[in-house]
Coordinates of N, CA and C in Angstrom, one line a residue:
X1085 N 0.8 -1.2 0.0 CA 0.0 0.0 0.0 C 0.9 1.2 0.0
X1086 N 0.5 2.3 -0.7 CA 1.2 3.5 -0.7 C 0.1 4.7 -0.7
X1087 N 0.6 5.9 -0.5 CA -0.3 7.0 -0.6 C -0.3 7.7 -1.9
X1088 N -1.4 8.2 -2.4 CA -1.5 8.8 -3.7 C -2.1 10.2 -3.5
X1089 N -1.3 11.2 -4.0 CA -1.8 12.6 -3.9 C -2.4 13.0 -5.2
X1090 N -3.2 14.0 -5.1 CA -3.8 14.7 -6.3 C -4.1 16.1 -6.0
X1091 N -4.3 16.9 -7.0 CA -4.8 18.3 -6.9 C -3.7 19.4 -7.0
X1092 N -2.5 19.1 -7.2 CA -1.5 20.1 -7.4 C -1.7 20.8 -8.8
X1093 N -0.9 21.8 -9.0 CA -1.0 22.5 -10.3 C -0.5 23.9 -10.2
X1094 N -0.8 24.7 -11.2 CA -0.4 26.1 -11.3 C -1.6 27.0 -11.0
X1095 N -1.3 28.0 -10.1 CA -2.3 29.0 -9.7 C -1.7 30.3 -9.6
X1096 N -2.5 31.4 -9.8 CA -2.0 32.7 -9.6 C -2.0 33.1 -8.1
X1097 N -1.2 34.1 -7.8 CA -1.2 34.6 -6.4 C -2.5 35.0 -6.0
X1098 N -2.9 34.6 -4.8 CA -4.2 34.8 -4.2 C -5.2 33.7 -4.5
X1099 N -4.8 32.8 -5.3 CA -5.7 31.7 -5.7 C -5.8 30.6 -4.7
X1100 N -6.5 29.6 -5.0 CA -6.7 28.4 -4.1 C -6.5 27.1 -4.9
X1101 N -6.1 26.1 -4.1 CA -6.0 24.8 -4.6 C -6.3 23.8 -3.4
X1102 N -6.8 22.7 -3.8 CA -7.1 21.6 -2.8 C -6.3 20.4 -3.1
X1103 N -5.5 19.9 -2.2 CA -4.8 18.7 -2.4 C -5.5 17.6 -1.6
X1104 N -5.5 16.4 -2.2 CA -6.1 15.2 -1.6 C -5.0 14.1 -1.6
X1105 N -5.2 13.2 -0.6 CA -4.3 12.1 -0.5 C -5.1 10.9 0.0
X1106 N -4.9 9.7 -0.6 CA -5.6 8.5 -0.2 C -4.7 7.3 -0.4
X1107 N -4.9 6.3 0.5 CA -4.2 5.1 0.3 C -4.6 4.4 -1.0
X1108 N -3.6 3.7 -1.6 CA -3.8 3.0 -2.9 C -4.8 1.9 -2.8
X1109 N -5.1 1.4 -1.6 CA -6.1 0.4 -1.4 C -6.6 0.5 0.1
X1110 N -7.7 -0.2 0.4 CA -8.3 -0.1 1.7 C -7.3 -0.5 2.8
X1111 N -7.3 0.3 3.9 CA -6.4 0.0 5.0 C -7.3 -0.1 6.3
X1112 N -6.7 -0.7 7.3 CA -7.5 -0.9 8.5 C -7.6 0.4 9.3
X1113 N -6.5 1.2 9.4 CA -6.6 2.4 10.2 C -5.5 3.4 9.9
X1114 N -5.6 4.5 10.5 CA -4.5 5.6 10.4 C -4.5 6.4 11.6
X1115 N -3.3 6.7 12.1 CA -3.2 7.7 13.1 C -2.9 9.1 12.5
X1116 N -1.8 9.7 12.9 CA -1.5 11.0 12.4 C -1.4 11.0 10.8
X1117 N -1.9 12.0 10.2 CA -1.7 12.2 8.8 C -1.4 13.7 8.6
X1118 N -0.8 14.0 7.4 CA -0.5 15.4 7.2 C 0.2 15.6 5.9
X1119 N 0.8 16.8 5.8 CA 1.5 17.3 4.6 C 2.8 18.0 5.0
X1120 N 3.8 17.7 4.2 CA 5.0 18.4 4.2 C 5.2 19.0 2.8
X1121 N 6.1 20.0 2.7 CA 6.5 20.5 1.4 C 8.0 20.7 1.4
X1122 N 8.5 20.7 0.1 CA 9.9 20.9 0.0 C 10.2 21.6 -1.3
X1123 N 11.1 22.6 -1.2 CA 11.7 23.3 -2.3 C 13.0 22.7 -2.6
X1124 N 13.4 22.4 -3.8 CA 14.7 21.9 -4.1 C 15.8 22.6 -3.5
X1125 N 16.7 21.9 -2.8 CA 17.8 22.5 -2.1 C 17.5 22.9 -0.7
X1126 N 16.3 22.7 -0.2 CA 15.9 23.1 1.1 C 15.4 21.9 1.8
X1127 N 15.3 22.0 3.2 CA 14.8 20.9 4.0 C 13.3 20.8 3.8
X1128 N 12.7 19.6 4.1 CA 11.3 19.4 4.0 C 10.7 20.1 5.2
X1129 N 9.6 20.8 5.0 CA 8.9 21.7 6.0 C 7.5 21.1 6.3
X1130 N 7.2 21.0 7.5 CA 5.8 20.6 7.9 C 4.8 21.7 7.5
X1131 N 3.8 21.3 6.8 CA 2.7 22.3 6.4 C 1.6 22.2 7.4
X1132 N 1.1 20.9 7.6 CA 0.0 20.7 8.5 C -0.1 19.2 8.9
X1133 N -0.6 19.0 10.0 CA -0.9 17.6 10.5 C -2.2 17.5 11.2
X1134 N -2.7 16.3 11.3 CA -4.0 16.1 12.0 C -4.0 14.7 12.6
X1135 N -4.3 14.7 13.9 CA -4.3 13.4 14.6 C -5.6 12.7 14.4
X1136 N -5.7 11.4 14.9 CA -6.9 10.6 14.7 C -8.0 11.2 15.5
X1137 N -7.7 12.1 16.5 CA -8.7 12.8 17.3 C -9.1 14.1 16.7
X1138 N -8.5 14.5 15.6 CA -8.9 15.7 14.9 C -8.1 16.9 15.3
X1139 N -7.1 16.8 16.1 CA -6.2 17.9 16.5 C -5.3 18.3 15.3
X1140 N -5.4 19.5 14.9 CA -4.7 20.0 13.7 C -3.6 20.9 14.2
X1141 N -2.4 20.8 13.5 CA -1.3 21.8 13.7 C -0.9 22.3 12.3
X1142 N -0.4 23.5 12.3 CA 0.0 24.2 11.1 C 1.3 24.8 11.2
X1143 N 2.1 24.8 10.1 CA 3.3 25.6 10.1 C 3.0 27.1 10.2
X1144 N 3.9 27.9 10.8 CA 3.6 29.3 11.0 C 3.3 30.0 9.7
X1145 N 3.9 29.6 8.6 CA 3.7 30.4 7.3 C 2.4 30.1 6.7
X1146 N 1.6 29.1 7.1 CA 0.4 28.8 6.4 C -0.8 29.0 7.4
X1147 N -0.6 29.3 8.6 CA -1.7 29.5 9.5 C -2.7 30.6 9.0
X1148 N -4.0 30.2 9.1 CA -5.0 31.2 8.7 C -5.3 31.1 7.2
X1149 N -4.5 30.4 6.4 CA -4.7 30.3 5.0 C -5.0 28.8 4.5
X1150 N -4.3 27.9 5.2 CA -4.5 26.5 4.8 C -5.4 25.8 5.9
X1151 N -6.1 24.8 5.5 CA -7.0 24.0 6.4 C -6.8 22.5 6.0
X1152 N -6.5 21.7 7.0 CA -6.3 20.3 6.8 C -7.6 19.6 7.3
X1153 N -8.0 18.5 6.6 CA -9.1 17.8 7.1 C -8.9 16.3 6.7
X1154 N -9.7 15.4 7.3 CA -9.5 14.0 6.9 C -10.8 13.3 7.0
X1155 N -10.9 12.2 6.3 CA -12.0 11.3 6.3 C -11.7 10.1 7.1
X1156 N -12.4 9.9 8.2 CA -12.0 8.9 9.2 C -12.4 7.5 8.7
X1157 N -13.3 7.4 7.7 CA -13.7 6.1 7.2 C -12.8 5.6 6.1
X1158 N -12.5 6.6 5.2 CA -11.6 6.2 4.0 C -10.2 6.4 4.3
X1159 N -9.8 7.0 5.5 CA -8.4 7.3 5.9 C -7.7 8.1 4.8
X1160 N -8.4 9.2 4.4 CA -7.8 10.1 3.5 C -7.6 11.4 4.2
X1161 N -6.7 12.3 3.6 CA -6.5 13.6 4.1 C -6.4 14.6 3.0
X1162 N -6.9 15.8 3.3 CA -7.0 16.8 2.3 C -6.4 18.1 2.9
X1163 N -5.9 19.0 2.0 CA -5.4 20.3 2.4 C -6.0 21.3 1.5
X1164 N -6.8 22.2 2.1 CA -7.4 23.3 1.3 C -6.4 24.5 1.5
X1165 N -5.9 25.0 0.4 CA -4.9 26.1 0.4 C -5.6 27.4 -0.2
X1166 N -5.7 28.4 0.6 CA -6.3 29.7 0.1 C -5.2 30.8 0.2
X1167 N -5.5 31.8 -0.5 CA -4.6 33.0 -0.5 C -3.1 32.6 -0.8
X1168 N -3.0 31.8 -1.8 CA -1.6 31.2 -2.1 C -0.7 32.3 -2.6
X1169 N 0.5 32.2 -2.1 CA 1.6 33.1 -2.4 C 2.7 32.4 -3.2
X1170 N 3.6 33.2 -3.9 CA 4.7 32.5 -4.6 C 5.6 31.7 -3.7
X1171 N 5.7 32.1 -2.5 CA 6.6 31.4 -1.5 C 6.0 30.0 -1.1
X1172 N 4.7 29.8 -1.5 CA 4.1 28.5 -1.3 C 4.5 27.5 -2.3
X1173 N 5.2 27.9 -3.4 CA 5.6 27.0 -4.5 C 6.5 26.0 -3.9
X1174 N 6.2 24.7 -4.1 CA 7.0 23.6 -3.6 C 6.4 22.3 -4.1
X1175 N 7.1 21.2 -3.8 CA 6.5 19.9 -3.9 C 5.8 19.5 -2.6
X1176 N 4.6 19.2 -2.6 CA 3.8 18.8 -1.4 C 3.7 17.3 -1.3
X1177 N 4.1 16.8 -0.1 CA 4.0 15.4 0.1 C 3.1 15.1 1.3
X1178 N 2.2 14.1 1.1 CA 1.4 13.7 2.2 C 2.0 12.5 2.9
X1179 N 1.7 12.3 4.1 CA 2.2 11.2 4.9 C 1.0 10.7 5.8
X1180 N 1.2 9.5 6.2 CA 0.2 8.9 7.1 C 0.8 7.8 7.9
X1181 N 0.5 7.7 9.2 CA 0.9 6.6 10.0 C -0.2 5.5 9.9
X1182 N 0.0 4.5 9.1 CA -1.1 3.7 8.6 C -0.9 2.2 9.0
X1183 N -2.0 1.5 9.3 CA -1.9 0.1 9.5 C -2.7 -0.6 8.5
X1184 N -2.1 -1.4 7.7 CA -2.8 -2.0 6.5 C -3.9 -3.0 6.9
X1185 N -3.5 -3.9 7.8 CA -4.4 -5.0 8.3 C -4.3 -5.0 9.8
X1186 N -5.3 -5.6 10.4 CA -5.4 -5.6 11.8 C -4.2 -6.4 12.4
X1187 N -3.6 -7.3 11.6 CA -2.5 -8.1 12.1 C -1.2 -7.6 11.7
X1188 N -1.1 -6.5 11.0 CA 0.2 -6.0 10.6 C 0.6 -4.8 11.5
X1189 N 1.8 -4.3 11.4 CA 2.3 -3.2 12.2 C 2.0 -1.9 11.5
X1190 N 2.3 -0.8 12.3 CA 2.1 0.5 11.7 C 3.3 0.9 10.9
X1191 N 3.0 1.6 9.8 CA 4.1 2.1 8.9 C 3.8 3.6 8.6
X1192 N 4.8 4.4 8.5 CA 4.6 5.7 8.1 C 4.8 5.7 6.6
X1193 N 3.8 6.0 5.8 CA 3.8 6.0 4.4 C 3.9 7.5 3.9
X1194 N 4.5 7.6 2.7 CA 4.6 8.9 2.0 C 4.0 8.8 0.6
X1195 N 3.5 9.9 0.1 CA 3.1 10.0 -1.2 C 4.3 10.4 -2.1
X1196 N 4.1 10.4 -3.4 CA 5.1 10.6 -4.3 C 5.4 12.1 -4.5
X1197 N 4.5 12.9 -4.0 CA 4.7 14.4 -4.1 C 3.9 14.9 -5.3
X1198 N 3.4 16.1 -5.1 CA 2.6 16.8 -6.1 C 3.1 18.3 -6.2
X1199 N 3.3 18.8 -7.4 CA 3.9 20.1 -7.5 C 2.8 21.2 -7.4
X1200 N 3.1 22.2 -6.6 CA 2.2 23.4 -6.5 C 3.1 24.5 -6.9
X1201 N 2.6 25.3 -7.9 CA 3.3 26.4 -8.4 C 2.4 27.7 -8.3
X1202 N 2.9 28.7 -7.7 CA 2.1 29.9 -7.5 C 2.8 31.0 -8.3
X1203 N 2.1 31.5 -9.3 CA 2.8 32.5 -10.2 C 2.5 33.9 -9.6
X1204 N 3.5 34.8 -9.7 CA 3.4 36.2 -9.2 C 2.8 37.1 -10.2

């Protein structure tokens, strides 16, 4: 099983995008899920995370503009990005602490990344 992202693309400054992330097949459960982003040559930065209890955390640079949400039945996570700025341009990666079957262990899975480009 792996995570699959969708929803990246090109948008103008001030625009919005919605990213989605889902397991490639049905899984038994998920704990923390979230999003990181990375600009080439820079370290990966936490954008937002959400626990299984719904507690959300955001990076300082996106607070008030981005909203993370999840579907507790499908074990998917989404990121609504509003008021996008050129500095939000990056590759966005979703992650999830996932258990595939009741009898397997927990694994932290990552998506392949989706490009978000904000034009000035």
